[in-house]
PDB file of C-alpha atoms in Angstrom:
ATOM      1  CA  MET A   1       0.000   0.000   0.000  1.00 46.00           C
ATOM      2  CA  ARG A   2       2.805   2.415   0.885  1.00 46.00           C
ATOM      3  CA  ILE A   3       4.535   1.777  -2.454  1.00 48.00           C
ATOM      4  CA  ILE A   4       1.312   2.616  -4.292  1.00 45.00           C
ATOM      5  CA  LEU A   5       0.969   5.900  -2.381  1.00 38.00           C
ATOM      6  CA  ILE A   6       4.565   6.868  -3.092  1.00 41.00           C
ATOM      7  CA  THR A   7       4.193   5.995  -6.778  1.00 38.00           C
ATOM      8  CA  ALA A   8       0.936   7.939  -7.048  1.00 37.00           C
ATOM      9  CA  THR A   9       2.498  10.959  -5.341  1.00 38.00           C
ATOM     10  CA  LEU A  10       5.484  10.953  -7.706  1.00 38.00           C
ATOM     11  CA  LEU A  11       3.239  10.545 -10.725  1.00 39.00           C
ATOM     12  CA  LEU A  12       0.974  13.413  -9.674  1.00 41.00           C
ATOM     13  CA  ALA A  13       3.980  15.605  -8.934  1.00 43.00           C
ATOM     14  CA  GLY A  14       5.259  15.019 -12.465  1.00 44.00           C
ATOM     15  CA  LEU A  15       1.875  15.779 -13.995  1.00 44.00           C
ATOM     16  CA  ALA A  16       1.561  18.988 -11.981  1.00 45.00           C
ATOM     17  CA  GLY A  17       4.805  20.252 -13.458  1.00 45.00           C
ATOM     18  CA  GLN A  18       7.053  20.081 -10.420  1.00 47.00           C
ATOM     19  CA  ASP A  19      10.675  20.933 -10.894  1.00 46.00           C
ATOM     20  CA  GLY A  20      12.572  20.090  -7.735  1.00 51.00           C
ATOM     21  CA  ASP A  21      10.737  21.783  -4.899  1.00 58.00           C
ATOM     22  CA  ARG A  22       8.939  24.395  -7.058  1.00 72.00           C
ATOM     23  CA  VAL A  23       5.822  23.973  -9.134  1.00 86.00           C
ATOM     24  CA  ILE A  24       5.781  25.519 -12.594  1.00 95.00           C
ATOM     25  CA  PRO A  25       2.242  25.307 -13.940  1.00 97.00           C
ATOM     26  CA  ALA A  26       1.501  23.962 -17.409  1.00 97.00           C
ATOM     27  CA  VAL A  27      -1.173  25.942 -19.252  1.00 97.00           C
ATOM     28  CA  ASP A  28      -3.292  24.690 -22.160  1.00 97.00           C
ATOM     29  CA  PRO A  29      -2.474  26.342 -25.550  1.00 98.00           C
ATOM     30  CA  ASP A  30      -5.963  27.860 -25.836  1.00 97.00           C
ATOM     31  CA  ARG A  31      -5.486  29.439 -22.417  1.00 97.00           C
ATOM     32  CA  VAL A  32      -2.029  30.747 -23.403  1.00 97.00           C
ATOM     33  CA  LYS A  33      -3.510  32.383 -26.510  1.00 97.00           C
ATOM     34  CA  LEU A  34      -6.258  33.978 -24.401  1.00 97.00           C
ATOM     35  CA  GLU A  35      -3.848  35.192 -21.693  1.00 97.00           C
ATOM     36  CA  LEU A  36      -1.559  36.774 -24.296  1.00 96.00           C
ATOM     37  CA  ALA A  37      -4.521  38.580 -25.853  1.00 96.00           C
ATOM     38  CA  LEU A  38      -5.791  39.830 -22.477  1.00 97.00           C
ATOM     39  CA  ASP A  39      -2.461  40.891 -20.966  1.00 97.00           C
ATOM     40  CA  PRO A  40      -0.221  43.018 -23.201  1.00 95.00           C
ATOM     41  CA  SER A  41       2.604  42.772 -20.640  1.00 96.00           C
ATOM     42  CA  ALA A  42       2.788  38.962 -21.018  1.00 97.00           C
ATOM     43  CA  ILE A  43       5.752  37.577 -22.962  1.00 98.00           C
ATOM     44  CA  LEU A  44       5.750  34.390 -25.021  1.00 98.00           C
ATOM     45  CA  ILE A  45       9.187  32.737 -25.095  1.00 98.00           C
ATOM     46  CA  ASP A  46      10.221  30.083 -27.605  1.00 98.00           C
ATOM     47  CA  VAL A  47      13.240  28.166 -26.281  1.00 98.00           C
ATOM     48  CA  ARG A  48      13.814  26.043 -29.384  1.00 97.00           C
ATOM     49  CA  LEU A  49      16.940  26.405 -31.525  1.00 96.00           C
ATOM     50  CA  LYS A  50      17.097  29.210 -34.107  1.00 93.00           C
ATOM     51  CA  PHE A  51      16.524  26.957 -37.106  1.00 93.00           C
ATOM     52  CA  GLU A  52      13.414  25.486 -35.441  1.00 95.00           C
ATOM     53  CA  TYR A  53      12.149  28.977 -34.588  1.00 95.00           C
ATOM     54  CA  ARG A  54      12.622  30.205 -38.155  1.00 93.00           C
ATOM     55  CA  ARG A  55      10.831  27.175 -39.555  1.00 94.00           C
ATOM     56  CA  ARG A  56       7.612  27.750 -37.581  1.00 94.00           C
ATOM     57  CA  ARG A  57       6.775  29.741 -34.480  1.00 96.00           C
ATOM     58  CA  ILE A  58       3.931  31.401 -32.664  1.00 96.00           C
ATOM     59  CA  GLU A  59       3.516  35.021 -33.682  1.00 94.00           C
ATOM     60  CA  LYS A  60       5.147  37.607 -31.393  1.00 93.00           C
ATOM     61  CA  SER A  61       7.203  34.987 -29.583  1.00 96.00           C
ATOM     62  CA  VAL A  62      10.747  35.776 -28.485  1.00 96.00           C
ATOM     63  CA  ASN A  63      13.442  33.219 -29.320  1.00 96.00           C
ATOM     64  CA  LEU A  64      15.747  32.500 -26.358  1.00 97.00           C
ATOM     65  CA  PRO A  65      17.408  29.150 -27.131  1.00 96.00           C
ATOM     66  CA  LYS A  66      20.493  29.387 -24.893  1.00 96.00           C
ATOM     67  CA  LYS A  67      21.091  29.886 -21.191  1.00 97.00           C
ATOM     68  CA  ALA A  68      23.060  33.063 -21.972  1.00 96.00           C
ATOM     69  CA  ASP A  69      20.026  34.421 -23.879  1.00 96.00           C
ATOM     70  CA  LEU A  70      17.770  33.691 -20.917  1.00 97.00           C
ATOM     71  CA  ASP A  71      20.233  35.306 -18.509  1.00 97.00           C
ATOM     72  CA  LYS A  72      20.408  38.473 -20.623  1.00 97.00           C
ATOM     73  CA  PHE A  73      16.633  38.545 -20.955  1.00 97.00           C
ATOM     74  CA  ALA A  74      16.307  38.205 -17.166  1.00 97.00           C
ATOM     75  CA  GLU A  75      18.658  41.153 -16.619  1.00 96.00           C
ATOM     76  CA  GLU A  76      16.616  43.387 -18.934  1.00 96.00           C
ATOM     77  CA  THR A  77      13.058  42.372 -18.060  1.00 96.00           C
ATOM     78  CA  PRO A  78      10.976  43.392 -15.029  1.00 96.00           C
ATOM     79  CA  ARG A  79      10.200  40.440 -12.750  1.00 96.00           C
ATOM     80  CA  HIS A  80       6.468  41.193 -12.610  1.00 95.00           C
ATOM     81  CA  ARG A  81       5.864  40.367 -16.276  1.00 97.00           C
ATOM     82  CA  PRO A  82       4.071  37.044 -16.889  1.00 98.00           C
ATOM     83  CA  LEU A  83       6.139  34.632 -18.980  1.00 98.00           C
ATOM     84  CA  TYR A  84       4.796  31.757 -21.087  1.00 98.00           C
ATOM     85  CA  LEU A  85       7.427  29.343 -22.386  1.00 98.00           C
ATOM     86  CA  TYR A  86       7.224  26.700 -25.062  1.00 98.00           C
ATOM     87  CA  CYS A  87       9.383  24.311 -27.051  1.00 97.00           C
ATOM     88  CA  THR A  88       8.404  21.384 -29.252  1.00 97.00           C
ATOM     89  CA  THR A  89       7.020  19.312 -26.373  1.00 94.00           C
ATOM     90  CA  GLU A  90       7.675  20.647 -22.838  1.00 94.00           C
ATOM     91  CA  THR A  91      11.136  19.447 -21.875  1.00 94.00           C
ATOM     92  CA  ARG A  92      13.325  22.428 -22.804  1.00 97.00           C
ATOM     93  CA  ALA A  93      10.608  24.887 -21.751  1.00 98.00           C
ATOM     94  CA  ARG A  94      10.499  23.323 -18.285  1.00 97.00           C
ATOM     95  CA  GLN A  95      14.289  23.685 -17.892  1.00 96.00           C
ATOM     96  CA  ALA A  96      14.229  27.309 -19.081  1.00 97.00           C
ATOM     97  CA  ALA A  97      11.264  28.096 -16.803  1.00 98.00           C
ATOM     98  CA  ALA A  98      13.181  26.790 -13.795  1.00 97.00           C
ATOM     99  CA  LEU A  99      16.078  29.096 -14.698  1.00 97.00           C
ATOM    100  CA  LEU A 100      13.755  32.113 -14.950  1.00 98.00           C
ATOM    101  CA  VAL A 101      12.164  31.258 -11.608  1.00 97.00           C
ATOM    102  CA  ASP A 102      15.697  31.179 -10.173  1.00 96.00           C
ATOM    103  CA  HIS A 103      16.162  34.698 -11.581  1.00 97.00           C
ATOM    104  CA  GLY A 104      13.179  35.848  -9.528  1.00 96.00           C
ATOM    105  CA  PHE A 105      10.295  35.832 -12.006  1.00 97.00           C
ATOM    106  CA  LEU A 106       7.048  35.121 -10.183  1.00 93.00           C
ATOM    107  CA  SER A 107       4.606  34.364 -13.012  1.00 96.00           C
ATOM    108  CA  VAL A 108       6.240  31.683 -15.145  1.00 98.00           C
ATOM    109  CA  TYR A 109       4.128  29.177 -17.088  1.00 98.00           C
ATOM    110  CA  ILE A 110       4.817  26.357 -19.523  1.00 98.00           C
ATOM    111  CA  MET A 111       2.612  25.794 -22.531  1.00 98.00           C
ATOM    112  CA  GLU A 112       1.241  22.300 -22.044  1.00 97.00           C
ATOM    113  CA  GLY A 113       2.302  19.953 -24.830  1.00 97.00           C
ATOM    114  CA  GLY A 114       4.442  22.637 -26.465  1.00 97.00           C
ATOM    115  CA  LEU A 115       4.239  23.505 -30.133  1.00 97.00           C
ATOM    116  CA  ASN A 116       3.010  19.989 -30.923  1.00 97.00           C
ATOM    117  CA  LYS A 117      -0.183  20.609 -28.961  1.00 97.00           C
ATOM    118  CA  TRP A 118      -0.520  24.164 -30.339  1.00 97.00           C
ATOM    119  CA  ARG A 119      -0.449  22.678 -33.845  1.00 96.00           C
ATOM    120  CA  ALA A 120      -2.900  19.908 -32.860  1.00 96.00           C
ATOM    121  CA  TYR A 121      -5.333  22.668 -31.852  1.00 96.00           C
ATOM    122  CA  ASN A 122      -4.870  24.218 -35.336  1.00 96.00           C
ATOM    123  CA  LEU A 123      -3.716  27.507 -33.832  1.00 96.00           C
ATOM    124  CA  PRO A 124      -1.844  29.913 -36.141  1.00 95.00           C
ATOM    125  CA  LEU A 125       1.898  29.805 -36.815  1.00 95.00           C
ATOM    126  CA  VAL A 126       4.221  32.100 -38.753  1.00 95.00           C
ATOM    127  CA  LYS A 127       7.371  31.343 -40.757  1.00 89.00           C
ATOM    128  CA  GLY A 128      10.593  33.173 -41.556  1.00 79.00           C
ATOM    129  CA  ARG A 129      13.155  35.356 -39.818  1.00 69.00           C
ATOM    130  CA  LYS A 130      12.304  37.799 -37.080  1.00 57.00           C
ATOM    131  CA  GLY A 131      14.112  39.753 -34.350  1.00 47.00           C
ATOM    132  CA  ARG A 132      14.915  38.022 -31.091  1.00 47.00           C
ATOM    133  CA  TYR A 133      13.855  40.746 -28.637  1.00 41.00           C
ATOM    134  CA  PRO A 134      10.726  42.727 -29.381  1.00 42.00           C
ATOM    135  CA  ALA A 135      10.791  46.250 -27.893  1.00 39.00           C
ATOM    136  CA  SER A 136       7.806  45.362 -25.661  1.00 39.00           C
ATOM    137  CA  SER A 137       9.880  42.800 -23.705  1.00 44.00           C
ATOM    138  CA  ARG A 138      12.017  45.526 -22.124  1.00 43.00           C
ATOM    139  CA  LYS A 139       9.234  47.638 -20.589  1.00 44.00           C
TER     140      LYS A 139
END
């Protein structure tokens, strides 16, 4: 019985998006789209590599593929801004979110299922080159 409880607790912790002793919530793509529309201070961060970002991305997302990029972003961005992170699935976004939480950001979310789930919902994507830091991310 005790083994079942421990297993269930670990499983639920993983599903809830725990990273060590902190919980980073995963938000459904439809909810991310709504939150970005309702809150102009929210920032959408794509942590995939540059070539992946150029291939297809969510409009108005900021590409921060490396730890150094995230560190620089953290130095320049107010901690009160809500951040929504995504990658192809959730793995890299979860690692980047933990780093941003370590930098003191309070409202950090992961897009559940990443770009794969966004695409499964038939939500819009854009292609081509774009700047890495939109002016709105520094306010």
